[in-house]
mmCIF file with all atom_site columns, C-alpha atoms and ligand atoms in Angstrom:
data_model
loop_
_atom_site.group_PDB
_atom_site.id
_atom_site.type_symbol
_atom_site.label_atom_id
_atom_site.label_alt_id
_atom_site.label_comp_id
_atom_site.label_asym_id
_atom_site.label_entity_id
_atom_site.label_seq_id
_atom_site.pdbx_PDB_ins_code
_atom_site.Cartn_x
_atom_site.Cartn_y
_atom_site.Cartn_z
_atom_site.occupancy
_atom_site.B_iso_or_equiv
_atom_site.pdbx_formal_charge
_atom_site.auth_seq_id
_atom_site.auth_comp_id
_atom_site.auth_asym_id
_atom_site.auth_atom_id
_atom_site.pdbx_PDB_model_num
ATOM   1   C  CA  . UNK A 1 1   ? -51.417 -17.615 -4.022  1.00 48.00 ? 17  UNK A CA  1
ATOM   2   C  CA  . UNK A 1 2   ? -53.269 -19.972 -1.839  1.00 61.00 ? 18  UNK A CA  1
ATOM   3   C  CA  . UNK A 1 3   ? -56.581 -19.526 -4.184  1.00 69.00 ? 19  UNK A CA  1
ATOM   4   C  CA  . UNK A 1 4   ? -55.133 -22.310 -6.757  1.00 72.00 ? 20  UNK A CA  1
ATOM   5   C  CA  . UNK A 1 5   ? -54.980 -25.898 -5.029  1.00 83.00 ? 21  UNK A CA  1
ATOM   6   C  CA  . UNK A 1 6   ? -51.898 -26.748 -3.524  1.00 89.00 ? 22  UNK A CA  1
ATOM   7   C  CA  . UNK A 1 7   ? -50.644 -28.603 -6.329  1.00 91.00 ? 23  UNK A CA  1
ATOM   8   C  CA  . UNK A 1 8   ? -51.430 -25.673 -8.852  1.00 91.00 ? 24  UNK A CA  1
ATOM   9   C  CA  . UNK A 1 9   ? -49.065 -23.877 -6.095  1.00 93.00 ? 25  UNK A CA  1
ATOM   10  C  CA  . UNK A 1 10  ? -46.194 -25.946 -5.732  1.00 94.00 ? 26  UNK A CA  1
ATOM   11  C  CA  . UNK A 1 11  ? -45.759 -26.094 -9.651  1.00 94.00 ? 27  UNK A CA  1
ATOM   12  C  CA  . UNK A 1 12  ? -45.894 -22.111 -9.528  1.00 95.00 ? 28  UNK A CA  1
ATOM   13  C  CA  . UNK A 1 13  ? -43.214 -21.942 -6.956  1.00 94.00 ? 29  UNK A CA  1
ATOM   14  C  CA  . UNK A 1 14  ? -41.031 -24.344 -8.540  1.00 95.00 ? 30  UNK A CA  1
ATOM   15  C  CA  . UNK A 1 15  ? -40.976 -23.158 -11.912 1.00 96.00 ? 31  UNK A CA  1
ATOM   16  C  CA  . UNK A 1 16  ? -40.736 -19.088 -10.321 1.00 95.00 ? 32  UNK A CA  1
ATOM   17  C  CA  . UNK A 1 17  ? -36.874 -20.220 -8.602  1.00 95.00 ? 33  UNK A CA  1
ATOM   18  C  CA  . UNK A 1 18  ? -35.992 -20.706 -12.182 1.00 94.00 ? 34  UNK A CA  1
ATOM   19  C  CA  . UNK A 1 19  ? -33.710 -17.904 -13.465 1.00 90.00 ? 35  UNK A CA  1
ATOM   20  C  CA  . UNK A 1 20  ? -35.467 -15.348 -14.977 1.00 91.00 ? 36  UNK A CA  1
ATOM   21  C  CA  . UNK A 1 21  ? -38.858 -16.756 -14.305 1.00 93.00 ? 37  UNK A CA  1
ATOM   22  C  CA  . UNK A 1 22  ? -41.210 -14.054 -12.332 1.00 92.00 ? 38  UNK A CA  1
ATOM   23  C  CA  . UNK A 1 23  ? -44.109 -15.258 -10.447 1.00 91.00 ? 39  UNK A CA  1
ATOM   24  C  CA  . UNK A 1 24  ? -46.274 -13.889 -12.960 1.00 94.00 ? 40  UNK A CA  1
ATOM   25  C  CA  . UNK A 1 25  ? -44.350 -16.080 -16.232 1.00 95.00 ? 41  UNK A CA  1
ATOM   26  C  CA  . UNK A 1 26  ? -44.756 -18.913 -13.649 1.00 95.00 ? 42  UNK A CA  1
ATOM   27  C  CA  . UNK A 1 27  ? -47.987 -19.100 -13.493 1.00 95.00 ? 43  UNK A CA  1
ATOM   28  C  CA  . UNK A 1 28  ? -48.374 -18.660 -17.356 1.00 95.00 ? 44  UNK A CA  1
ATOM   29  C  CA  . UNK A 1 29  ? -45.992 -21.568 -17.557 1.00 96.00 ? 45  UNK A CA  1
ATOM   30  C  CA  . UNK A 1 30  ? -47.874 -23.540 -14.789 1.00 95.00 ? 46  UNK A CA  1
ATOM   31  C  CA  . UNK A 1 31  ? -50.820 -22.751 -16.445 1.00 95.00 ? 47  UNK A CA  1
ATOM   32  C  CA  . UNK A 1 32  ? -49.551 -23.633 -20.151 1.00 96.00 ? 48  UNK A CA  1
ATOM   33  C  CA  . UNK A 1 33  ? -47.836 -27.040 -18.601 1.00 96.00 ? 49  UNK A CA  1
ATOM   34  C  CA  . UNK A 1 34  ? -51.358 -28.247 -17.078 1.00 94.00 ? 50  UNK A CA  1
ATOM   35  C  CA  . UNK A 1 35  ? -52.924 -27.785 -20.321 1.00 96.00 ? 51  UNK A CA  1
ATOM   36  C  CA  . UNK A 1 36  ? -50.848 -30.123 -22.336 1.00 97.00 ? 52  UNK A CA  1
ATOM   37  C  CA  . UNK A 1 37  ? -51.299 -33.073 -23.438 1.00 97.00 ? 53  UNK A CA  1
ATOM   38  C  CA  . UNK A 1 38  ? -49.891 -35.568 -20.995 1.00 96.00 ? 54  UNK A CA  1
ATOM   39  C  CA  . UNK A 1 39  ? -47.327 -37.440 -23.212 1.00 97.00 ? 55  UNK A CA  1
ATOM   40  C  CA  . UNK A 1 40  ? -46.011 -33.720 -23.800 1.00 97.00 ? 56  UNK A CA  1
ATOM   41  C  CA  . UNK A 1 41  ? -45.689 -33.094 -19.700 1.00 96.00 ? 57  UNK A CA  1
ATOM   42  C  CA  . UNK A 1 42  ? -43.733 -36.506 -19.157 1.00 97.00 ? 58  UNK A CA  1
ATOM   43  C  CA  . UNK A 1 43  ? -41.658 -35.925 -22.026 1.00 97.00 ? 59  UNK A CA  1
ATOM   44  C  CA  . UNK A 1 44  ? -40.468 -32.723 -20.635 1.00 96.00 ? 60  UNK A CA  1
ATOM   45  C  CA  . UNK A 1 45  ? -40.262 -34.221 -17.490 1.00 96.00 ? 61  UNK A CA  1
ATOM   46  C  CA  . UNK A 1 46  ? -37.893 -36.880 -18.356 1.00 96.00 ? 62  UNK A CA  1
ATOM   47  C  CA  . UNK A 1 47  ? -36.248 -34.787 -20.491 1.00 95.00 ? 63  UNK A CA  1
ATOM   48  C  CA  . UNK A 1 48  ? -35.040 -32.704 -17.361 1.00 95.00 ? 64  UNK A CA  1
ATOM   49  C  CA  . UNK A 1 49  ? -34.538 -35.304 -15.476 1.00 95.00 ? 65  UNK A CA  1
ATOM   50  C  CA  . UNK A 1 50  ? -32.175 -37.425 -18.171 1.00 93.00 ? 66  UNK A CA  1
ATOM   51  C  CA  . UNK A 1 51  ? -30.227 -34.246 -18.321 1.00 91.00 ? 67  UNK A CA  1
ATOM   52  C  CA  . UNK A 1 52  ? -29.710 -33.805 -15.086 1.00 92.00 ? 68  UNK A CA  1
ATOM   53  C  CA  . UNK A 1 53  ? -28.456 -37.615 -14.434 1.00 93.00 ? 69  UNK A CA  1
ATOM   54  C  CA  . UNK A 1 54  ? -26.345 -37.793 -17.214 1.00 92.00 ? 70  UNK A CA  1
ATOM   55  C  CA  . UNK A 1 55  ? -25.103 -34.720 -17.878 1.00 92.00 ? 71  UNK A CA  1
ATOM   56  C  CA  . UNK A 1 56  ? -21.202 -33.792 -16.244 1.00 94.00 ? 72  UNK A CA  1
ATOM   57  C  CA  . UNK A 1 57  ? -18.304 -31.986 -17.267 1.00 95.00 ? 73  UNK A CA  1
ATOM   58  C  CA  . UNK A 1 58  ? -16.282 -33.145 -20.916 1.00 97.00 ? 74  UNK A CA  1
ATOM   59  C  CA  . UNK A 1 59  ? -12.725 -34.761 -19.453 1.00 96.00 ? 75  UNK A CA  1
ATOM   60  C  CA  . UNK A 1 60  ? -10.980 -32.731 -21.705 1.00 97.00 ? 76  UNK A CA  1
ATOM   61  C  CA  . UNK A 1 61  ? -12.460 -29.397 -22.053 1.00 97.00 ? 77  UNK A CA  1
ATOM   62  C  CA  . UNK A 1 62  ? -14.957 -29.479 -19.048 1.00 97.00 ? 78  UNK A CA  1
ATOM   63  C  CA  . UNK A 1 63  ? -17.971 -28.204 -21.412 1.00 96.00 ? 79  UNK A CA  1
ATOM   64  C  CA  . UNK A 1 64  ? -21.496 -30.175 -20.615 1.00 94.00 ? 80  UNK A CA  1
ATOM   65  C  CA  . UNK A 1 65  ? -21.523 -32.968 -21.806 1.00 94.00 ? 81  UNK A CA  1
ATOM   66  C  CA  . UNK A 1 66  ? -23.344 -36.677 -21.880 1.00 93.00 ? 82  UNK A CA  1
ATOM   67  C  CA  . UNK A 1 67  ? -20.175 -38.646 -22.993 1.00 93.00 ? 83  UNK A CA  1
ATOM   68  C  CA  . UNK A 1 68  ? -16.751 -39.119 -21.928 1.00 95.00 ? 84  UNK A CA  1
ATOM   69  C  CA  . UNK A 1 69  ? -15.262 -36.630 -24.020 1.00 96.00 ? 85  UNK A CA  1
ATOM   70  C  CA  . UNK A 1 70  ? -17.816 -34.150 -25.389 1.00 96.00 ? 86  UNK A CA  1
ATOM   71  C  CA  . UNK A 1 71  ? -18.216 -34.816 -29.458 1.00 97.00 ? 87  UNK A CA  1
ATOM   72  C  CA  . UNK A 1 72  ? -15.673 -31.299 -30.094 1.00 97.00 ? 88  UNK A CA  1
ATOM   73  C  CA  . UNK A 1 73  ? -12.551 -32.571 -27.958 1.00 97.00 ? 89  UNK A CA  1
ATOM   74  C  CA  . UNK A 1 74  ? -14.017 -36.014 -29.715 1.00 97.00 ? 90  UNK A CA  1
ATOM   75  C  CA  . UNK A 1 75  ? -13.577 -34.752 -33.560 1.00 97.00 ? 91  UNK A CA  1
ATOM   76  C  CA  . UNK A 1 76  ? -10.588 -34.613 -35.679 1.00 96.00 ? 92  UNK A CA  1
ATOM   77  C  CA  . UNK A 1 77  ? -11.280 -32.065 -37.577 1.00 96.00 ? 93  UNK A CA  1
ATOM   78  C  CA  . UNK A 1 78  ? -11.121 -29.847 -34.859 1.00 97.00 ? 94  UNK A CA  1
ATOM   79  C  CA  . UNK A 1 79  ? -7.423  -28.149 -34.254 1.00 97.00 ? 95  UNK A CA  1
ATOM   80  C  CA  . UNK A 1 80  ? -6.154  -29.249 -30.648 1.00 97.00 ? 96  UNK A CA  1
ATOM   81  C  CA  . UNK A 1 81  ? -3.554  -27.370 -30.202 1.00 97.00 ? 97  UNK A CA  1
ATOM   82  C  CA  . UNK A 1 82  ? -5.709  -23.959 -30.497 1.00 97.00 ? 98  UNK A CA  1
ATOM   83  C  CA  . UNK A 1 83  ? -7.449  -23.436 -27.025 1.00 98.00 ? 99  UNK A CA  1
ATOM   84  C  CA  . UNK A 1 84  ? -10.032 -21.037 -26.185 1.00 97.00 ? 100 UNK A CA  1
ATOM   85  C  CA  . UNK A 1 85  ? -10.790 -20.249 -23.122 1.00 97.00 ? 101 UNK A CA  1
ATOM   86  C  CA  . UNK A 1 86  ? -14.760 -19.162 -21.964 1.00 96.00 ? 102 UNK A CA  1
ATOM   87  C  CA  . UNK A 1 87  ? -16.357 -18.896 -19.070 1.00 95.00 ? 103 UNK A CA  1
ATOM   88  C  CA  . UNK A 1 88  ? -18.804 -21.027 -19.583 1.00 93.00 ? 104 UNK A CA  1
ATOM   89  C  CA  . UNK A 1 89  ? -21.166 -23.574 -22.005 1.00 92.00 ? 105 UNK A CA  1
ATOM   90  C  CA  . UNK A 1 90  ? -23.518 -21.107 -22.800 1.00 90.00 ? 106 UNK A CA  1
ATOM   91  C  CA  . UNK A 1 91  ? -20.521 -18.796 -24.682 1.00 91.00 ? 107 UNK A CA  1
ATOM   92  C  CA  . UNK A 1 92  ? -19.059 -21.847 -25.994 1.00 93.00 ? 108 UNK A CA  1
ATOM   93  C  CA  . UNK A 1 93  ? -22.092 -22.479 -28.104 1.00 91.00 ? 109 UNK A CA  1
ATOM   94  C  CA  . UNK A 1 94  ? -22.122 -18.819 -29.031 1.00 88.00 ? 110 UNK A CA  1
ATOM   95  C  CA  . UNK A 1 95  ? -18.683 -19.539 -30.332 1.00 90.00 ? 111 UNK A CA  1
ATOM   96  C  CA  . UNK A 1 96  ? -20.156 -22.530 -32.401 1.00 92.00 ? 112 UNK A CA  1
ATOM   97  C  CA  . UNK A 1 97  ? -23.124 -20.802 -33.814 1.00 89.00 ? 113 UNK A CA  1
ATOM   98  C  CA  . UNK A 1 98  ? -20.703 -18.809 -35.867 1.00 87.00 ? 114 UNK A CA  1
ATOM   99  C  CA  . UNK A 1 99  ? -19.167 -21.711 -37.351 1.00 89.00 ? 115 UNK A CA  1
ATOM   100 C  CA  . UNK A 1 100 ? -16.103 -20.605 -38.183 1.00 88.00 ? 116 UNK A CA  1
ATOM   101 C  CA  . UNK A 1 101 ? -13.855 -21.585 -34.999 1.00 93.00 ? 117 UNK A CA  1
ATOM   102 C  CA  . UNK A 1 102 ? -11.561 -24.571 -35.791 1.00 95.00 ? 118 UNK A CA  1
ATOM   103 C  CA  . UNK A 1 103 ? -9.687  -25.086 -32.409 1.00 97.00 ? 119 UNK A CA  1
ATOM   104 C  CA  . UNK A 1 104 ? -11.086 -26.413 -29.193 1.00 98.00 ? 120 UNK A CA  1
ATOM   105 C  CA  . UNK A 1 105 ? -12.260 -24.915 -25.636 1.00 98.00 ? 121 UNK A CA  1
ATOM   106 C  CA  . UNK A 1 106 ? -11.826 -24.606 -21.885 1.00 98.00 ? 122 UNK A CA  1
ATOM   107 C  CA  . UNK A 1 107 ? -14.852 -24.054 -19.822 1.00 97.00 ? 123 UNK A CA  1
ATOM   108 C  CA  . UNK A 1 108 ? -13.765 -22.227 -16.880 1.00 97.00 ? 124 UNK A CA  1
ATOM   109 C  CA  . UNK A 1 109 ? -17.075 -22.313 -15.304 1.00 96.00 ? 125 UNK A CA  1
ATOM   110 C  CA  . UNK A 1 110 ? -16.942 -19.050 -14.027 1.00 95.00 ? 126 UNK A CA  1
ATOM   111 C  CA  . UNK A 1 111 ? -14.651 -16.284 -13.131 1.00 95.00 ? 127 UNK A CA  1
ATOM   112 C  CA  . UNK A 1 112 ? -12.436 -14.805 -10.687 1.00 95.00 ? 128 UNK A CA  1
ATOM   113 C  CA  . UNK A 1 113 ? -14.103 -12.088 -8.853  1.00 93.00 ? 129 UNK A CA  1
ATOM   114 C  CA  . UNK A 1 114 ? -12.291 -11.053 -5.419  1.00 89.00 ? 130 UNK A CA  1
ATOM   115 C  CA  . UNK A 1 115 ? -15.595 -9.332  -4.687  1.00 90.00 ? 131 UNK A CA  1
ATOM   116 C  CA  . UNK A 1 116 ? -17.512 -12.525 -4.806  1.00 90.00 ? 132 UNK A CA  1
ATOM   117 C  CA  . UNK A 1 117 ? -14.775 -14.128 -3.190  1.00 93.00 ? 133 UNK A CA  1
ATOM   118 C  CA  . UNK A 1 118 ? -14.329 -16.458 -5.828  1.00 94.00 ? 134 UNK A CA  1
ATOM   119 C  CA  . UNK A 1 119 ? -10.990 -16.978 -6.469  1.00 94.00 ? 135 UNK A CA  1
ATOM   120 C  CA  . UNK A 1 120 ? -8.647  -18.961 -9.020  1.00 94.00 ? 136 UNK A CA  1
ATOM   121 C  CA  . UNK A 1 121 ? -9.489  -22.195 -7.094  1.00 94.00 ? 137 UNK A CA  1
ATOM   122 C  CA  . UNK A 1 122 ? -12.742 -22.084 -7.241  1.00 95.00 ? 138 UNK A CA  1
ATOM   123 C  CA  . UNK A 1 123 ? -12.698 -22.233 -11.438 1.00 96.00 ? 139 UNK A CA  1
ATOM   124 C  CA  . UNK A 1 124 ? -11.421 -24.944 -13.585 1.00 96.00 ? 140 UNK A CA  1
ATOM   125 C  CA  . UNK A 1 125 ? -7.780  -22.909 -13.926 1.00 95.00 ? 141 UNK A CA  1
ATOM   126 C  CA  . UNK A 1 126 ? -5.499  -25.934 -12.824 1.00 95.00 ? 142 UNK A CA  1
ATOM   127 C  CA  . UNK A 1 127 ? -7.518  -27.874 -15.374 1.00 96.00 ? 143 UNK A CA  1
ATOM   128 C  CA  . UNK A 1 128 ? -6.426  -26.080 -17.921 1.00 97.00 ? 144 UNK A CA  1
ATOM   129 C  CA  . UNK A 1 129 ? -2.908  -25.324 -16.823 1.00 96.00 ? 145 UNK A CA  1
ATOM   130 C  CA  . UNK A 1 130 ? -2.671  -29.132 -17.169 1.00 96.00 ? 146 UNK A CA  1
ATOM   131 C  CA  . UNK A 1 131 ? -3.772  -29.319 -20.649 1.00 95.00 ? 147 UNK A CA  1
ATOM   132 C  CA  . UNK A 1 132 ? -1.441  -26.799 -21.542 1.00 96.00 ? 148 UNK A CA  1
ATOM   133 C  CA  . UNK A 1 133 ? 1.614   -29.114 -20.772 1.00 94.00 ? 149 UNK A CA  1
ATOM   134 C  CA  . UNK A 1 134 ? 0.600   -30.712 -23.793 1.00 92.00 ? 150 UNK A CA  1
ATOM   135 C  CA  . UNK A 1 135 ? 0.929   -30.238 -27.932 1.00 94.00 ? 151 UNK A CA  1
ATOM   136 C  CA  . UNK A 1 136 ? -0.906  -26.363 -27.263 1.00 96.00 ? 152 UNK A CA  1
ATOM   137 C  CA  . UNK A 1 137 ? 0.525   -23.302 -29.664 1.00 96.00 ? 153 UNK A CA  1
ATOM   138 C  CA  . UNK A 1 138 ? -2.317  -20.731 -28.666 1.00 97.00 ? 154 UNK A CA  1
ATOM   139 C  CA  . UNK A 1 139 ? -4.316  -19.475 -26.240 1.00 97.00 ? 155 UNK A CA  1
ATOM   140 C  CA  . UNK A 1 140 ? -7.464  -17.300 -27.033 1.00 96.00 ? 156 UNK A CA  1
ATOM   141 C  CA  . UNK A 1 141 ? -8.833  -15.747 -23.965 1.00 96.00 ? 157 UNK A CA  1
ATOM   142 C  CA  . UNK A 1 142 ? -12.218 -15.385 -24.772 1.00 94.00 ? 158 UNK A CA  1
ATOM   143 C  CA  . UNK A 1 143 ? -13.583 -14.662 -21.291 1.00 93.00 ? 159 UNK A CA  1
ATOM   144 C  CA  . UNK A 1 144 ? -16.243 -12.015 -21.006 1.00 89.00 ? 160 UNK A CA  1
ATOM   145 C  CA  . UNK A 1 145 ? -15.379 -7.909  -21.062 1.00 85.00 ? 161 UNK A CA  1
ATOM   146 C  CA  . UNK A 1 146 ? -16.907 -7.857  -17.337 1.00 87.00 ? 162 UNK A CA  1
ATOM   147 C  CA  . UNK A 1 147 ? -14.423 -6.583  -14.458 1.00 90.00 ? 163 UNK A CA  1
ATOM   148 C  CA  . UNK A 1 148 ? -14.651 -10.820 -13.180 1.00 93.00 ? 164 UNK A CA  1
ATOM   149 C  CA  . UNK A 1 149 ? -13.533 -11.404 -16.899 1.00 92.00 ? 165 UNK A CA  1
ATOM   150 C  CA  . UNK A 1 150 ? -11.034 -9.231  -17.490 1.00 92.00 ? 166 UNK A CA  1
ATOM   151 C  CA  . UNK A 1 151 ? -9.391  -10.109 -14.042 1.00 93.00 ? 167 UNK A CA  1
ATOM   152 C  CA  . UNK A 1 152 ? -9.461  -13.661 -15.243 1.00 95.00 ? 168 UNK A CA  1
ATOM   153 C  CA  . UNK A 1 153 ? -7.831  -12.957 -18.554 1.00 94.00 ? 169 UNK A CA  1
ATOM   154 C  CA  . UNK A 1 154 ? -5.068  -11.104 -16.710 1.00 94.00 ? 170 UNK A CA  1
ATOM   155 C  CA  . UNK A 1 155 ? -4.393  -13.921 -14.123 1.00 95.00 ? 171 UNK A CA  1
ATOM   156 C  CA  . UNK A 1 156 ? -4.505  -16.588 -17.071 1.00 95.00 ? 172 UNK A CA  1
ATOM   157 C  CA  . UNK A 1 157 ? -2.068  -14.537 -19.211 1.00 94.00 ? 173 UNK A CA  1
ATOM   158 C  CA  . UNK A 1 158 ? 0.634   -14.019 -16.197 1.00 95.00 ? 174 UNK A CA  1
ATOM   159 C  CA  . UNK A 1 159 ? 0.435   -17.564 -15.829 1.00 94.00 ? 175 UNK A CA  1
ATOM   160 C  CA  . UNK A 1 160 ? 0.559   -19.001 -19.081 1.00 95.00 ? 176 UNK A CA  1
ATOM   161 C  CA  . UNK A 1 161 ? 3.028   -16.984 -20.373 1.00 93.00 ? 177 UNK A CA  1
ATOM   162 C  CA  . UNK A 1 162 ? 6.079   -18.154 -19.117 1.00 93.00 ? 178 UNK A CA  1
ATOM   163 C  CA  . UNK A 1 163 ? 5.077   -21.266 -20.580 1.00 93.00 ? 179 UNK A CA  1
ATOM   164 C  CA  . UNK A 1 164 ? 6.051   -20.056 -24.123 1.00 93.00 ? 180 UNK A CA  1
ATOM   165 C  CA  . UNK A 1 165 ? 2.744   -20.724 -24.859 1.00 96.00 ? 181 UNK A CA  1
ATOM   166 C  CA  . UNK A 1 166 ? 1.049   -17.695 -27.155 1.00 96.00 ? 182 UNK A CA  1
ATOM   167 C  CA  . UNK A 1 167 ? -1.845  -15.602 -25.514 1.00 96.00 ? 183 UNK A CA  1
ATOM   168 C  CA  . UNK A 1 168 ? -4.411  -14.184 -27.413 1.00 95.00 ? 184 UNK A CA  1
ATOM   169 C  CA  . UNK A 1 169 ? -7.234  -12.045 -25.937 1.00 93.00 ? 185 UNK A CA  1
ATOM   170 C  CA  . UNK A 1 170 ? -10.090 -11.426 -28.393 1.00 90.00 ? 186 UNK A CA  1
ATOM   171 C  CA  . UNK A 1 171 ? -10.775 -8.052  -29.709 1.00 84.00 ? 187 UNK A CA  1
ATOM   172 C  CA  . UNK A 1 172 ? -13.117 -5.736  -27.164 1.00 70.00 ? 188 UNK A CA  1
ATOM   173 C  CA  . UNK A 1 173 ? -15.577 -5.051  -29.934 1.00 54.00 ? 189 UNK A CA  1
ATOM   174 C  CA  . UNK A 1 174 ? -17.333 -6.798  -27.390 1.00 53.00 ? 190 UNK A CA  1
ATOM   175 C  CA  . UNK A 1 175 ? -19.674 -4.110  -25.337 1.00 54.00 ? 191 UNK A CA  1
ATOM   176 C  CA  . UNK A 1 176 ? -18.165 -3.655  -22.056 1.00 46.00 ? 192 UNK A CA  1
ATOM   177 C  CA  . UNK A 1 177 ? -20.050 -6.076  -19.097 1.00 50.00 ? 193 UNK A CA  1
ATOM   178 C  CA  . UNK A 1 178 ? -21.523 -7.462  -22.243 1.00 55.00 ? 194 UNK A CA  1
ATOM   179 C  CA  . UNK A 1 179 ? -22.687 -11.198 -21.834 1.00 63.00 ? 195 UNK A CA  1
ATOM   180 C  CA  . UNK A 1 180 ? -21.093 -13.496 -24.735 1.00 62.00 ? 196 UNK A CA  1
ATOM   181 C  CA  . UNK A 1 181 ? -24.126 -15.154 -25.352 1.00 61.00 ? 197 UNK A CA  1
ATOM   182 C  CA  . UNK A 1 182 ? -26.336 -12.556 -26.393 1.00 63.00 ? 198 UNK A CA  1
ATOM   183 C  CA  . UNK A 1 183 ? -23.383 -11.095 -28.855 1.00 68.00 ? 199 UNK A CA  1
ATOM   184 C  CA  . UNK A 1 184 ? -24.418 -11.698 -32.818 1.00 76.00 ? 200 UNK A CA  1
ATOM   185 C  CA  . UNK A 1 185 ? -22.000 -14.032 -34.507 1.00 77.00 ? 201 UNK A CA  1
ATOM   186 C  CA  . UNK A 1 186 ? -20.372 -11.420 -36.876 1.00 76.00 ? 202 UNK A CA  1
ATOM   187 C  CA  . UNK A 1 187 ? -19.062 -9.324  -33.492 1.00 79.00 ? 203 UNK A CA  1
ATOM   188 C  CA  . UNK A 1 188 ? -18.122 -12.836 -32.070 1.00 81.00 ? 204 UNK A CA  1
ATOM   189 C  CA  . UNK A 1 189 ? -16.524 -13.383 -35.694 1.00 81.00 ? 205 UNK A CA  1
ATOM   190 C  CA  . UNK A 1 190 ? -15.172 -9.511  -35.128 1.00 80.00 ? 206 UNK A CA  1
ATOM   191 C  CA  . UNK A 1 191 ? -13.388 -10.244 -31.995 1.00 82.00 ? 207 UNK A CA  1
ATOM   192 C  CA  . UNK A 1 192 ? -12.218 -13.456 -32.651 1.00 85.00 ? 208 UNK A CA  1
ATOM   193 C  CA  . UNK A 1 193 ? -10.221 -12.093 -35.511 1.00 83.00 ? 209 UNK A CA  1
ATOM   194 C  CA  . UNK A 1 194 ? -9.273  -9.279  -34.111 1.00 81.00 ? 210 UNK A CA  1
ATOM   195 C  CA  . UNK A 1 195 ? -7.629  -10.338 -30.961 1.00 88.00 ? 211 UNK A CA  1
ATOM   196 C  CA  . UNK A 1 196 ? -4.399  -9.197  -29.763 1.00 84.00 ? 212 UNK A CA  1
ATOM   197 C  CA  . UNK A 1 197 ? -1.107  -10.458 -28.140 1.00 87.00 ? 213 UNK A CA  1
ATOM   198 C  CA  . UNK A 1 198 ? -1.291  -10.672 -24.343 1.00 85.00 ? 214 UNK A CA  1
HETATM 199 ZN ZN1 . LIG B 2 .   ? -14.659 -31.413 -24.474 1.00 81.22 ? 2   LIG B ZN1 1
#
């Protein structure tokens, strides 16, 4: 690539370590980035850059967040003592597209995969199990239908339940290694509704 100057270079190979981004949508996106208008390019800049200095984990629910407690664990409206548990921000806001979830969430950030050698530690599980010594009368597992996720949801409901505490995995409507995220909000709705006793 060493026909473009140097600088045309280094903003290719930065934006192509992105996730997802090829070298050829790099360049288009190099390309695109040079031709805006400059106010554009520093607003984008210092858009990343805010987000990456003041963006950490909710105290409570350990979503993304740019406040103390991130504005769900923050309302009223929402019902505390329901808990679901996701692997991550991305299917949290899935779960809030739909609109129709009342309780709050855990961000796990991840799952347990012996394969990947990641193991309970390595996720926010203890963070949880400490919320749940408070006011908490459910459980949803919402973790994905991978093999990671449903090793998670198994771990979570052998530990939880001797707490008392009631476990709920939601329905598999879900396709099977099926990323939350890109799930429409009725099968979200779907599974949500239609989750079972662990
Ligand atoms: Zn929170």
């Amino acid at each position: 690539m060493n026909y473009y100057s140097s600088q045309i270079t280094k903003l290719i190979e930065e934006l192509s370590k992105l996730p997802g981004i090829g070298s050829k949508s790099a360049q288009r996106l190099a390309f695109h980035i040079i031709n805006m208008p400059e106010e554009q390019v520093s607003g984008l800049a210092s858009a990343i850059l805010d987000a990456k200095h003041n963006i950490h984990y909710c105290r409570e629910c350990f979503t993304l967040t740019d406040q103390e407690l991130c504005p769900i664990c923050q309302s009223e409206k929402r019902n505390h003592r329901v808990i679901m548990v996701v692997e991550n921000t991305r299917d949290l806001a899935a779960y809030e597209k739909t609109g129709k979830y009342e309780g709050v969430y855990h961000v796990l950030h991840g799952a347990i995969s012996p394969m990947l050698g990641i193991g309970p530690n390595d996720i926010k599980l203890k963070e949880l199990m400490h919320r749940l010594q408070g006011d908490v009368e459910e459980v949803i597992i919402a973790t994905n239908s991978s093999l990671e996720g449903e090793t998670t949801a198994m771990y979570l409901s052998k530990l939880i339940k001797p707490t008392g505490i009631r476990v709920t995995r939601i329905a598999s409507g879900v396709p099977v290694g099926g990323d939350l995220e890109y799930i429409d909000e009725v099968t979200l709705l779907r599974a949500l509704e239609g989750r079972v006793e662990l």
